[in-house]
């Protein structure tokens, strides 16, 4: 019997490196044949197979399989997909053990579940982030922990802010993410990154549990992070740690001396008292958690922050979560890749390699990635390039297929189905001030499930670049006191971009609140009937000002609701008083025709103004 040819080559030693890492198979794109192979008498497969595929893989003729299945009461055809049970019985019949393997290829490294051989695992440093209510001393604690290092090294001016640092404590390392607060933490999580092992929850002893303390607890719990409570400001006269512990109980954070399992440490970031105890507690917790990783594999981890450095180009801080990154590696992040040009630590010291839980700043990427993106290191440019290109292609495909309208109703459905976490919004307003106010208020509508992200907020009319941004990021454009002109409206319709316009901020907030709660219902919507441009002004005593106009799009209807636009900004909202064709009243005037327009209670029209007629209609 001819042995079937299977591709079950193991990754060889990687020659590019000093030999301390094996070129492991997870870092390699799977070949088609890898989805079903016989390995030491065991048939290993990872996806449903047809009769033909199974036949080839286990080298049993197709008719034999079909006959066997028929004898067992199942009529199957050559191209029929077999379920796991069928595959299992056929394998056993022909003397193979079988195993289904969940394989995620390297292209989708975000989803990679790495199962290292326990023998290859070594202890790694805990990754800690600091959260808590504003002014309770998060930044002070981060600085206090760093303090000794600051004195000795930062004084020389060589330290660089890379978003995280490692602290040596009693011969062990602790990795501290130095962007405090749960917004940054959750922003990372929203991008699929779970970088933190332990959350230090900072509560001021003189202030107790406050709203953001509760939020931080919720965020930490949602991320399955262990919590250690740092009761800060113990040097202050009003310090009352028992009150803090009592209040925390109400939120299911139960201190050890209250019968729970949450360590609490009394500290003062100001005097430095208790900071050592806090570090001790972190190490104790880390030991209980048995945090481990395999340093002998190519690195995989998360981008902690990234920016465009004037001199060095794209620069990113990578937190290595498993494996070891080498200065000679190629790194893929998102759809970009690059060869590491320079790899440094928080003291700007050049590193040759960095193991699990180490934050490193790297340059050499082709573009600036986003915080929270996952990265993976590859030994060769060929692999990195191939994977990055395939990821780019896939993203393009997704974008193309998803370029259809992302309307408020679509978003609402997705929110309801729990399918999206981020709702993207672009704000355009009549003034910079109202754009900023809108942004601040809109972002506050986010909740644990749905995050409202304002991608841009500025003053001015909606333009092509706004549409592009909205289309690319499936954003809704909110116009406040402005209206899109007919060309932009048409283009937005074509691109499937929804433009919502309001003149009362409360209405915007209500709409977004409903969306976040998944309860948005478009009952009545505005429908623009047409626009007319005012070309001449006639002042007629007793009647008022008449605009000699030309209907540029759609239809203007007598008595219609209108908005008067000047340079894209709404200057008046009201109703038509009169609509005339020559001397006669007209019921409606269509595109391409001239007419005389007067507005109820408004005479300040100017040449070049646009009159936009609209009506309220039920949204289907
Ligand atoms: P954050 O908003 O949580 O990052 O808080 P900060 O670290 O900025 O601290 C807020 C204020 O509290 C600052 O004025 C600090 O100097 C002060 N502060 C922080 N920790 C302590 C402390 O342990 N004792 C005292 N007395 N003040 C502190």
Short mmCIF file of N, CA, C and O and ligand atoms in Angstrom, two decimals, residues 132-141 180 202 232-236 267-272, ligand 1:
data_model
loop_
_atom_site.label_atom_id
_atom_site.label_comp_id
_atom_site.label_asym_id
_atom_site.label_seq_id
_atom_site.Cartn_x
_atom_site.Cartn_y
_atom_site.Cartn_z
N UNK A 132 -8.40 53.63 39.15
CA UNK A 132 -9.03 54.22 40.32
C UNK A 132 -9.64 55.57 39.98
O UNK A 132 -9.56 56.03 38.84
N UNK A 133 -10.26 56.17 40.98
CA UNK A 133 -10.93 57.45 40.77
C UNK A 133 -9.90 58.56 40.54
O UNK A 133 -8.77 58.49 41.01
N UNK A 134 -10.33 59.57 39.83
CA UNK A 134 -9.44 60.70 39.54
C UNK A 134 -8.95 61.34 40.84
O UNK A 134 -9.70 61.42 41.82
N UNK A 135 -7.70 61.71 40.85
CA UNK A 135 -7.06 62.37 42.00
C UNK A 135 -6.85 61.47 43.21
O UNK A 135 -6.47 61.96 44.27
N UNK A 136 -7.10 60.18 43.07
CA UNK A 136 -6.85 59.31 44.22
C UNK A 136 -5.37 58.90 44.30
O UNK A 136 -4.96 58.27 45.26
N UNK A 137 -4.61 59.28 43.25
CA UNK A 137 -3.16 59.10 43.34
C UNK A 137 -2.58 58.02 42.45
O UNK A 137 -1.52 57.48 42.74
N UNK A 138 -3.26 57.73 41.34
CA UNK A 138 -2.76 56.69 40.42
C UNK A 138 -1.37 57.06 39.88
O UNK A 138 -0.43 56.27 39.98
N UNK A 139 -1.29 58.26 39.33
CA UNK A 139 -0.02 58.70 38.75
C UNK A 139 1.06 58.75 39.82
O UNK A 139 2.20 58.34 39.59
N UNK A 140 0.67 59.22 41.01
CA UNK A 140 1.65 59.33 42.09
C UNK A 140 2.18 57.95 42.48
O UNK A 140 3.36 57.79 42.76
N UNK A 141 1.28 56.96 42.49
CA UNK A 141 1.73 55.61 42.86
C UNK A 141 2.64 55.03 41.79
O UNK A 141 3.69 54.44 42.09
N UNK A 180 -2.41 55.31 33.50
CA UNK A 180 -3.42 54.87 34.46
C UNK A 180 -4.83 55.05 33.90
O UNK A 180 -5.02 55.75 32.91
N UNK A 202 -6.54 51.92 43.07
CA UNK A 202 -6.12 52.96 44.02
C UNK A 202 -7.36 53.64 44.60
O UNK A 202 -8.21 54.13 43.85
N UNK A 232 -4.58 54.60 49.41
CA UNK A 232 -3.55 55.64 49.30
C UNK A 232 -3.85 56.83 50.21
O UNK A 232 -4.93 56.93 50.79
N UNK A 233 -2.91 57.70 50.28
CA UNK A 233 -2.98 58.95 51.07
C UNK A 233 -3.14 58.65 52.56
O UNK A 233 -3.87 59.36 53.27
N UNK A 234 -2.46 57.59 53.02
CA UNK A 234 -2.55 57.23 54.43
C UNK A 234 -1.90 58.28 55.33
O UNK A 234 -2.10 58.28 56.54
N UNK A 235 -1.10 59.17 54.71
CA UNK A 235 -0.46 60.23 55.51
C UNK A 235 -1.45 61.33 55.87
O UNK A 235 -1.20 62.16 56.73
N UNK A 236 -2.62 61.34 55.22
CA UNK A 236 -3.55 62.45 55.46
C UNK A 236 -4.34 62.24 56.75
O UNK A 236 -4.65 61.10 57.12
N UNK A 267 -0.95 52.60 51.73
CA UNK A 267 0.26 53.26 51.21
C UNK A 267 0.13 54.78 51.27
O UNK A 267 -0.97 55.32 51.46
N UNK A 268 1.25 55.42 51.09
CA UNK A 268 1.24 56.85 50.83
C UNK A 268 2.21 57.10 49.69
O UNK A 268 3.42 56.90 49.84
N UNK A 269 1.67 57.51 48.58
CA UNK A 269 2.53 57.78 47.43
C UNK A 269 3.41 58.99 47.74
O UNK A 269 4.49 59.14 47.20
N UNK A 270 2.91 59.82 48.66
CA UNK A 270 3.63 61.05 48.98
C UNK A 270 4.89 60.74 49.80
O UNK A 270 5.97 61.22 49.47
N UNK A 271 4.74 59.93 50.85
CA UNK A 271 5.91 59.65 51.69
C UNK A 271 6.64 58.38 51.24
O UNK A 271 7.75 58.12 51.66
N UNK A 272 6.00 57.61 50.42
CA UNK A 272 6.61 56.36 49.96
C UNK A 272 6.34 55.19 50.90
O UNK A 272 6.68 54.04 50.62
P1 LIG B 1 -4.58 60.51 39.73
O1 LIG B 1 -5.54 61.45 39.11
O2 LIG B 1 -5.28 59.35 40.35
O3 LIG B 1 -3.46 60.07 38.83
O4 LIG B 1 -3.94 61.27 40.98
P2 LIG B 1 -2.53 61.99 41.14
O5 LIG B 1 -1.45 60.99 41.28
O6 LIG B 1 -2.40 63.01 40.08
O7 LIG B 1 -2.72 62.67 42.55
C1 LIG B 1 -3.73 63.62 42.79
C2 LIG B 1 -3.33 64.54 43.92
O8 LIG B 1 -3.19 63.81 45.12
C3 LIG B 1 -1.98 65.20 43.68
O9 LIG B 1 -2.05 66.51 44.15
C4 LIG B 1 -1.03 64.39 44.52
O10 LIG B 1 0.07 65.13 44.96
C5 LIG B 1 -1.90 63.98 45.68
N1 LIG B 1 -1.49 62.71 46.27
C6 LIG B 1 -1.28 61.55 45.63
N2 LIG B 1 -0.91 60.61 46.51
C7 LIG B 1 -0.89 61.18 47.71
C8 LIG B 1 -0.58 60.71 49.04
O11 LIG B 1 -0.25 59.56 49.27
N3 LIG B 1 -0.70 61.61 50.04
C9 LIG B 1 -1.07 62.90 49.83
N4 LIG B 1 -1.14 63.69 50.89
N5 LIG B 1 -1.36 63.36 48.62
C10 LIG B 1 -1.26 62.53 47.57
#
